[in-house]
């Protein structure tokens, strides 16, 4: 498939795609670059990074001459750039080559989104809000991608050579892999992503073996001109597993020496290596607590090894040992008291919500709860819980909601200003499919993550508009339609999957379809769906109030905590997250809870149908290949929305004992029927294909 990327590179900027049938997604958001022959002057010494800027502008910029000049100015950070215009010509200045490259991509984006004259009479400076804007790949050494729905790993889809074959030499990268990685790097650079973790947080100790490090070096060399640093996820037991040390206890001198030597070795190969990402004492992964030590002991031991070389440790707070009966409280309990105990090159990486990337979660109370500790957000670009690569779901709106909340309630912006490392991570949706992301629309989420990491004040509407313009053209009469599809998609998915604060009623394992009845005896309670919804004859929802429930609301600042504690002021969207509400509870819409549930599931199904109708109306205005690909996905989405609605309403009706409301279509599948749908899905199979065979 990667040959597609080679072709894409060769034919980039050949012609616009409209009315053709050639948009298979392999050109990412560069599909509409049309051939230019711009004059570009570099006033400072050329480097591989300025070469990228020059080539991009020369090929696709249709305005006047562009001058690139490295120049520092007050108030600018290394990656800032300034764009100014005089007499039709443009000057981009930046303290670094990377900034010049970002300026070039920004200028091209302006042309595509606003037209080539948009730069006229402008003088503006862009400075990234986060200085570390990174992807996390959950890629395994065997080429599979955990929660990946776009094929196999772009990094590890070939055998790792054994050490004797490597001997420190450069390995040959096949042309097709090189072109895939080059496009990947280019896409990241165009939206400002400047770091990437090459492997799964469920990390193999082998990642730190010499032969794998040789491959990592090679990838670092490919990505470096695009200002992308590589990082690795590491397994905490590596010293014992890889090299037979007696222990991996972070306070053991030999263990400390082992990590120090490993860091030295890595930096001798990759002088600008970024650092480590660690999932410790979580879901069976080893960690310092195995040795009676704390997260701080573990993180600091690694931080000390990396510090002499400028590396960082991103230590994940995705932990849920049963320290409290409510899983949503556990990470806070485990981390809060460690505030101030971490070295200054440690960042605590926190998922947006307190459970796990659900369609909608309130923000995690850990944000802002550790004022003496650097924190960073982890968002999930891959759609583990949002219909994999089958459902169209633009995540800009979801992240906008989250970022606004942590600004409003958790002092995010101020905290960030005080940090040396202002970081944000997104779990990538990239694989070796021709379109990289499983479907072309899902590329908009990669795009949106990068744009928000650069500037979290961009609205989801602005980002959707930018992406649409680059995908189908700004003057296309279907541009607004596509923008509206993107903007309504996430709320639609929430409605047909988990409205009103429902969470984790997913089928076990693959997290694709509904299984609210799931309740396996003898397993951890918080791995069962019934744990999360707690439906009974009286009502439904998880009581997390201080007054009568788990008290999770007390982990939040009063401005948020008090609002959600009170069932009358708790927004409906979080109702069942924080309350066990009566079936006849009056929602803010005026409907009873049961009727509101009926309404929401119907609304979700209607939304999915509406998205398909809107998409159908674009036929003829956009590339027919793209049209057909997405139409096929949307048919699956509509069918799945119906499945979700039937499963959830039928099941919860056995508790509410109330009729499906008048305005809701009666379910077309019985509870027994939906219970029989079983998807034995591995990570990169297409679940809906099975669904088609199994039932519909
Ligand atoms: O969301 C859960 C996923 C796991 C993942 C884990 C994590 C990488 O189901 O697949 O493991 O979170 O974030 O560590």
Coordinates of N, CA, C and O in Angstrom, one line a residue, residues 529-669:
X529 N -19.7 -3.3 32.3 CA -20.5 -2.2 32.0 C -21.5 -1.8 33.1 O -21.8 -0.6 33.3
X530 N -22.0 -2.8 33.8 CA -23.0 -2.6 34.8 C -22.5 -1.7 35.9 O -23.2 -1.0 36.6
X531 N -21.2 -1.8 36.1 CA -20.5 -1.0 37.1 C -20.7 0.5 36.8 O -20.8 1.3 37.7
X532 N -20.7 0.8 35.5 CA -20.7 2.2 35.1 C -22.1 2.8 35.1 O -22.3 4.0 35.3
X533 N -23.1 2.0 34.7 CA -24.4 2.6 34.6 C -25.3 2.4 35.8 O -26.2 3.1 36.0
X534 N -25.1 1.3 36.5 CA -25.9 1.0 37.7 C -27.4 1.1 37.6 O -28.1 1.5 38.5
X535 N -27.9 0.7 36.5 CA -29.4 0.8 36.3 C -30.1 -0.1 37.3 O -29.7 -1.2 37.6
X536 N -31.2 0.4 37.8 CA -32.1 -0.4 38.6 C -33.5 0.1 38.4 O -33.7 1.0 37.6
X537 N -34.4 -0.4 39.3 CA -35.8 -0.1 39.1 C -36.1 1.4 39.3 O -36.9 2.0 38.7
X538 N -35.2 2.0 40.1 CA -35.4 3.4 40.5 C -34.9 4.4 39.4 O -35.5 5.4 39.1
X539 N -33.7 4.0 38.9 CA -33.1 5.0 37.9 C -31.8 4.4 37.4 O -31.6 3.2 37.4
X540 N -31.0 5.3 36.9 CA -29.7 4.9 36.2 C -28.7 6.0 36.5 O -29.0 7.2 36.7
X541 N -27.4 5.6 36.4 CA -26.3 6.5 36.5 C -25.4 6.2 37.8 O -25.8 5.5 38.7
X542 N -24.2 6.8 37.8 CA -23.2 6.6 38.8 C -23.3 7.7 39.8 O -22.9 8.9 39.4
X543 N -23.7 7.5 41.0 CA -23.7 8.6 42.0 C -22.3 9.0 42.5 O -21.7 8.2 43.2
X544 N -21.8 10.1 42.0 CA -20.5 10.5 42.4 C -20.6 11.8 43.3 O -19.6 12.5 43.4
X545 N -21.8 12.0 43.8 CA -21.9 13.2 44.7 C -21.2 12.9 46.0 O -21.0 11.8 46.5
X546 N -20.9 14.0 46.7 CA -20.5 14.0 48.1 C -21.6 13.6 49.0 O -21.5 12.8 49.9
X547 N -22.8 14.1 48.7 CA -23.9 13.9 49.5 C -24.3 12.4 49.7 O -24.6 11.9 50.8
X548 N -24.3 11.7 48.6 CA -24.8 10.4 48.6 C -24.0 9.3 47.9 O -24.3 8.1 47.9
X549 N -23.0 9.8 47.2 CA -22.3 8.8 46.3 C -20.8 8.7 46.7 O -20.4 8.8 47.8
X550 N -20.0 8.6 45.6 CA -18.5 8.3 45.8 C -17.7 9.5 46.2 O -16.6 9.4 46.6
X551 N -18.3 10.7 46.0 CA -17.6 11.9 46.4 C -16.6 12.4 45.4 O -15.8 13.3 45.7
X552 N -16.7 11.9 44.2 CA -15.7 12.4 43.2 C -15.9 13.9 42.9 O -14.9 14.5 42.5
X553 N -17.0 14.4 43.1 CA -17.2 15.8 42.8 C -16.3 16.7 43.7 O -15.9 17.8 43.3
X554 N -15.9 16.2 44.8 CA -15.0 16.9 45.7 C -13.6 17.0 45.2 O -12.8 17.8 45.7
X555 N -13.2 16.2 44.2 CA -11.9 16.3 43.7 C -11.7 17.5 42.8 O -10.6 17.9 42.4
X556 N -12.8 18.2 42.4 CA -12.8 19.3 41.5 C -12.8 20.6 42.3 O -13.3 20.7 43.4
X557 N -12.3 21.7 41.7 CA -12.5 23.0 42.3 C -14.0 23.3 42.5 O -14.8 22.8 41.7
X558 N -14.3 24.1 43.5 CA -15.7 24.3 43.8 C -16.5 24.8 42.6 O -17.7 24.4 42.4
X559 N -15.9 25.6 41.8 CA -16.7 26.2 40.6 C -17.3 25.1 39.7 O -18.4 25.2 39.2
X560 N -16.6 24.0 39.6 CA -17.1 22.9 38.8 C -17.8 21.9 39.7 O -18.9 21.4 39.4
X561 N -17.1 21.5 40.8 CA -17.6 20.5 41.7 C -19.0 20.8 42.2 O -19.9 19.9 42.2
X562 N -19.2 22.0 42.7 CA -20.6 22.4 43.2 C -21.6 22.3 42.1 O -22.8 21.9 42.3
X563 N -21.2 22.7 40.9 CA -22.2 22.7 39.8 C -22.7 21.3 39.5 O -23.8 21.0 39.4
X564 N -21.7 20.4 39.5 CA -22.1 19.0 39.1 C -22.7 18.2 40.3 O -23.4 17.2 40.1
X565 N -22.3 18.7 41.5 CA -22.8 18.0 42.7 C -24.4 18.1 42.8 O -25.1 17.1 43.2
X566 N -24.9 19.2 42.4 CA -26.3 19.5 42.5 C -27.0 19.0 41.2 O -26.7 19.5 40.1
X567 N -27.9 18.1 41.4 CA -28.6 17.5 40.2 C -29.3 18.6 39.4 O -29.5 18.4 38.2
X568 N -29.7 19.6 40.0 CA -30.4 20.7 39.3 C -29.5 21.6 38.5 O -30.0 22.2 37.5
X569 N -28.3 21.7 38.9 CA -27.3 22.5 38.1 C -26.4 21.7 37.3 O -25.6 22.3 36.5
X570 N -26.3 20.4 37.5 CA -25.4 19.6 36.7 C -25.9 19.6 35.3 O -27.1 19.2 35.0
X571 N -25.1 20.0 34.3 CA -25.5 19.9 32.9 C -26.0 18.5 32.6 O -25.4 17.5 33.0
X572 N -27.1 18.5 31.8 CA -27.6 17.2 31.4 C -26.5 16.3 30.7 O -26.6 15.1 30.9
X573 N -25.6 16.9 30.1 CA -24.6 16.1 29.4 C -23.7 15.3 30.3 O -23.1 14.3 30.0
X574 N -23.7 15.7 31.6 CA -23.0 15.0 32.7 C -23.9 14.3 33.7 O -23.4 13.8 34.7
X575 N -25.2 14.3 33.4 CA -26.1 13.9 34.5 C -25.8 12.5 35.0 O -25.6 12.3 36.2
X576 N -25.7 11.5 34.1 CA -25.5 10.1 34.6 C -24.1 9.8 35.0 O -23.8 8.7 35.5
X577 N -23.2 10.7 34.7 CA -21.8 10.6 35.1 C -21.7 10.9 36.6 O -21.0 10.2 37.4
X578 N -22.5 11.8 37.1 CA -22.4 12.3 38.5 C -23.6 11.9 39.3 O -23.5 12.0 40.5
X579 N -24.7 11.4 38.7 CA -25.9 11.1 39.5 C -26.5 9.8 39.1 O -26.5 9.4 38.0
X580 N -27.2 9.2 40.1 CA -28.1 8.1 39.9 C -29.4 8.8 39.8 O -30.1 9.0 40.9
X581 N -29.9 9.0 38.6 CA -31.1 9.8 38.5 C -32.4 8.9 38.3 O -32.3 7.9 37.7
X582 N -33.5 9.4 38.9 CA -34.7 8.6 38.8 C -35.1 8.6 37.3 O -34.9 9.6 36.6
X583 N -35.8 7.5 36.9 CA -36.3 7.4 35.6 C -37.2 8.6 35.2 O -37.3 9.0 34.1
X584 N -37.9 9.1 36.2 CA -38.8 10.3 36.0 C -38.1 11.6 36.3 O -38.8 12.6 36.4
X585 N -36.8 11.6 36.6 CA -36.1 12.9 36.9 C -36.4 13.9 35.7 O -36.3 13.5 34.5
X586 N -36.6 15.1 36.0 CA -36.9 16.1 35.0 C -35.6 16.7 34.5 O -34.8 17.3 35.2
X587 N -35.3 16.4 33.2 CA -34.1 16.9 32.6 C -34.2 18.4 32.3 O -35.3 19.0 32.3
X588 N -33.1 19.0 32.0 CA -33.1 20.5 31.7 C -34.0 20.8 30.4 O -34.4 21.9 30.3
X589 N -34.2 19.8 29.6 CA -35.1 20.0 28.4 C -36.5 20.0 28.8 O -37.4 20.3 28.0
X590 N -36.9 19.6 30.0 CA -38.3 19.5 30.4 C -38.8 18.1 30.3 O -39.8 17.7 30.8
X591 N -38.0 17.2 29.6 CA -38.5 15.8 29.4 C -38.0 15.0 30.7 O -37.1 15.3 31.3
X592 N -38.7 13.9 30.9 CA -38.3 13.0 31.9 C -37.0 12.3 31.5 O -36.8 12.2 30.2
X593 N -36.3 11.7 32.4 CA -35.0 11.1 32.0 C -35.2 10.0 31.0 O -34.6 9.9 30.0
X594 N -36.3 9.1 31.2 CA -36.5 8.1 30.2 C -36.8 8.6 28.9 O -36.3 8.2 27.9
X595 N -37.7 9.6 28.8 CA -38.1 10.2 27.5 C -36.9 10.9 26.9 O -36.7 10.9 25.7
X596 N -36.1 11.5 27.7 CA -34.9 12.2 27.2 C -33.9 11.2 26.6 O -33.3 11.4 25.5
X597 N -33.8 10.0 27.2 CA -32.9 9.0 26.7 C -33.5 8.5 25.3 O -32.7 8.4 24.3
X598 N -34.8 8.3 25.2 CA -35.4 7.9 24.0 C -35.1 9.0 22.9 O -34.7 8.7 21.8
X599 N -35.3 10.2 23.3 CA -35.1 11.4 22.4 C -33.6 11.4 21.9 O -33.4 11.6 20.7
X600 N -32.7 11.3 22.9 CA -31.3 11.4 22.5 C -30.8 10.3 21.5 O -30.2 10.5 20.5
X601 N -31.2 9.0 21.8 CA -30.8 7.9 20.9 C -31.4 8.1 19.5 O -30.7 7.9 18.5
X602 N -32.7 8.6 19.5 CA -33.3 8.9 18.2 C -32.6 10.0 17.5 O -32.3 10.0 16.3
X603 N -32.2 11.0 18.3 CA -31.5 12.2 17.7 C -30.2 11.8 17.1 O -29.8 12.3 16.1
X604 N -29.5 10.9 17.8 CA -28.2 10.4 17.3 C -28.4 9.7 16.0 O -27.7 9.9 15.0
X605 N -29.4 8.8 15.9 CA -29.7 8.1 14.7 C -30.1 9.1 13.6 O -29.6 9.0 12.4
X606 N -30.9 10.0 13.9 CA -31.3 11.0 12.9 C -30.1 11.8 12.4 O -30.0 12.1 11.2
X607 N -29.2 12.1 13.4 CA -28.0 12.9 13.0 C -27.2 12.1 12.0 O -26.7 12.6 11.0
X608 N -27.0 10.8 12.3 CA -26.2 10.0 11.4 C -26.9 9.9 10.0 O -26.2 10.0 9.0
X609 N -28.2 9.8 10.0 CA -28.9 9.8 8.7 C -28.7 11.2 8.0 O -28.5 11.2 6.8
X610 N -28.8 12.2 8.8 CA -28.7 13.6 8.2 C -27.3 13.8 7.6 O -27.1 14.3 6.5
X611 N -26.3 13.3 8.3 CA -24.9 13.4 7.8 C -24.8 12.7 6.4 O -24.2 13.2 5.5
X612 N -25.4 11.6 6.3 CA -25.4 10.8 5.1 C -26.1 11.6 4.0 O -25.6 11.7 2.8
X613 N -27.3 12.2 4.3 CA -28.0 13.0 3.3 C -27.2 14.1 2.9 O -27.1 14.5 1.7
X614 N -26.5 14.8 3.8 CA -25.7 16.0 3.5 C -24.6 15.6 2.6 O -24.2 16.2 1.6
X615 N -24.0 14.4 2.9 CA -22.8 13.9 2.1 C -23.3 13.6 0.7 O -22.7 14.0 -0.3
X616 N -24.5 13.0 0.6 CA -25.0 12.6 -0.7 C -25.2 13.9 -1.5 O -25.1 13.8 -2.8
X617 N -25.5 15.0 -0.9 CA -25.8 16.2 -1.7 C -24.5 16.8 -2.3 O -24.5 17.7 -3.1
X618 N -23.3 16.3 -1.8 CA -22.1 16.8 -2.4 C -21.7 16.0 -3.7 O -20.7 16.4 -4.3
X619 N -22.4 15.0 -4.0 CA -22.0 14.2 -5.1 C -21.9 15.0 -6.4 O -22.7 15.9 -6.7
X620 N -20.8 14.8 -7.1 CA -20.6 15.6 -8.3 C -19.7 16.8 -8.0 O -19.0 17.3 -8.9
X621 N -19.7 17.3 -6.8 CA -18.8 18.5 -6.5 C -17.5 18.1 -5.9 O -16.6 18.9 -5.8
X622 N -17.4 16.8 -5.6 CA -16.1 16.4 -5.0 C -15.6 15.1 -5.7 O -16.4 14.4 -6.3
X623 N -14.4 14.9 -5.5 CA -13.8 13.7 -6.1 C -14.6 12.5 -5.9 O -15.0 12.2 -4.7
X624 N -14.9 11.7 -6.9 CA -15.9 10.6 -6.8 C -15.3 9.5 -5.9 O -16.1 8.8 -5.3
X625 N -14.0 9.3 -5.9 CA -13.5 8.2 -5.1 C -13.6 8.6 -3.6 O -14.1 7.7 -2.8
X626 N -13.3 9.8 -3.3 CA -13.5 10.2 -1.9 C -15.0 10.1 -1.6 O -15.4 9.6 -0.5
X627 N -15.8 10.6 -2.5 CA -17.3 10.5 -2.2 C -17.7 9.1 -1.9 O -18.4 8.8 -0.9
X628 N -17.3 8.2 -2.7 CA -17.8 6.8 -2.5 C -17.2 6.2 -1.2 O -17.9 5.5 -0.5
X629 N -15.9 6.4 -1.0 CA -15.3 5.9 0.2 C -16.1 6.3 1.5 O -16.4 5.5 2.4
X630 N -16.4 7.6 1.5 CA -17.0 8.1 2.7 C -18.5 7.7 2.8 O -19.0 7.4 3.9
X631 N -19.1 7.7 1.7 CA -20.5 7.3 1.6 C -20.7 5.8 2.2 O -21.5 5.6 3.0
X632 N -19.7 5.0 1.8 CA -19.8 3.6 2.3 C -19.6 3.6 3.9 O -20.3 2.9 4.6
X633 N -18.7 4.4 4.4 CA -18.5 4.5 5.8 C -19.8 5.0 6.5 O -20.2 4.5 7.6
X634 N -20.4 6.0 5.9 CA -21.6 6.6 6.5 C -22.8 5.6 6.5 O -23.6 5.7 7.5
X635 N -22.8 4.7 5.6 CA -23.9 3.7 5.6 C -23.7 2.8 6.8 O -24.6 2.5 7.5
X636 N -22.4 2.5 7.1 CA -22.1 1.7 8.2 C -22.5 2.4 9.5 O -23.1 1.9 10.4
X637 N -22.2 3.7 9.5 CA -22.4 4.5 10.7 C -23.9 4.6 11.0 O -24.3 4.5 12.2
X638 N -24.7 4.7 10.0 CA -26.2 4.8 10.2 C -26.6 3.5 10.8 O -27.4 3.4 11.8
X639 N -26.2 2.4 10.2 CA -26.6 1.1 10.7 C -26.1 0.9 12.1 O -26.9 0.3 12.9
X640 N -24.9 1.3 12.4 CA -24.4 1.1 13.8 C -25.2 2.0 14.8 O -25.4 1.6 15.9
X641 N -25.6 3.2 14.3 CA -26.4 4.1 15.2 C -27.7 3.4 15.6 O -28.1 3.5 16.7
X642 N -28.2 2.7 14.6 CA -29.5 2.0 14.9 C -29.3 0.9 15.9 O -30.1 0.6 16.8
X643 N -28.2 0.2 15.7 CA -27.8 -0.9 16.6 C -27.6 -0.4 18.0 O -28.1 -1.0 19.0
X644 N -26.9 0.7 18.2 CA -26.7 1.3 19.5 C -28.0 1.7 20.1 O -28.3 1.4 21.3
X645 N -28.9 2.3 19.3 CA -30.2 2.8 19.9 C -31.0 1.6 20.3 O -31.6 1.6 21.4
X646 N -31.1 0.6 19.5 CA -31.9 -0.6 19.8 C -31.4 -1.3 21.0 O -32.1 -1.7 22.0
X647 N -30.1 -1.5 21.1 CA -29.4 -2.2 22.2 C -29.7 -1.4 23.5 O -30.1 -2.0 24.5
X648 N -29.4 -0.2 23.5 CA -29.5 0.6 24.7 C -30.9 0.8 25.2 O -31.3 0.6 26.4
X649 N -31.8 1.2 24.3 CA -33.2 1.4 24.7 C -33.9 0.1 25.1 O -34.5 0.1 26.2
X650 N -33.6 -0.9 24.4 CA -34.2 -2.2 24.8 C -33.7 -2.7 26.1 O -34.5 -3.2 27.0
X651 N -32.4 -2.5 26.3 CA -31.9 -3.0 27.6 C -32.3 -2.1 28.8 O -32.8 -2.7 29.8
X652 N -32.2 -0.8 28.7 CA -32.6 0.0 29.8 C -34.1 0.0 30.1 O -34.5 0.2 31.2
X653 N -34.8 -0.3 29.0 CA -36.3 -0.4 29.2 C -36.7 -1.6 30.2 O -37.7 -1.5 30.9
X654 N -35.8 -2.6 30.3 CA -36.1 -3.7 31.2 C -36.0 -3.2 32.7 O -36.5 -3.8 33.6
X655 N -35.4 -2.0 32.9 CA -35.4 -1.4 34.2 C -36.4 -0.3 34.4 O -37.1 -0.2 35.3
X656 N -36.5 0.6 33.3 CA -37.5 1.7 33.5 C -38.9 1.2 33.4 O -39.8 1.9 33.9
X657 N -39.1 0.1 32.7 CA -40.5 -0.4 32.5 C -41.4 0.6 31.9 O -42.6 0.6 32.1
X658 N -40.8 1.6 31.1 CA -41.7 2.6 30.5 C -41.7 2.4 29.0 O -40.7 1.9 28.4
X659 N -42.8 2.8 28.3 CA -42.8 2.6 26.8 C -41.8 3.5 26.1 O -41.5 4.6 26.6
X660 N -41.4 3.1 25.0 CA -40.5 4.0 24.1 C -41.4 5.2 23.8 O -42.5 5.1 23.4
X661 N -40.8 6.4 23.9 CA -41.6 7.6 23.7 C -42.1 7.7 22.3 O -41.6 7.2 21.3
X662 N -43.2 8.5 22.1 CA -43.9 8.6 20.8 C -43.1 9.1 19.7 O -43.2 8.7 18.6
X663 N -42.1 10.0 20.1 CA -41.3 10.6 19.0 C -40.1 9.7 18.6 O -39.3 10.1 17.8
X664 N -40.1 8.6 19.2 CA -38.9 7.7 18.9 C -39.4 6.5 18.1 O -40.4 5.9 18.4
X665 N -38.6 6.2 17.1 CA -39.0 5.0 16.3 C -38.8 3.7 17.1 O -37.9 3.6 17.9
X666 N -39.8 2.9 17.1 CA -39.7 1.6 17.8 C -38.4 0.8 17.4 O -38.1 0.9 16.2
X667 N -37.7 0.2 18.3 CA -36.5 -0.6 17.9 C -36.9 -1.6 16.8 O -38.0 -2.1 16.8
X668 N -36.0 -1.8 15.9 CA -36.2 -2.8 14.9 C -35.6 -4.2 15.2 O -35.8 -5.2 14.6
X669 N -34.7 -4.1 16.3 CA -34.1 -5.4 16.7 C -34.5 -5.6 18.2 O -34.5 -4.7 19.0

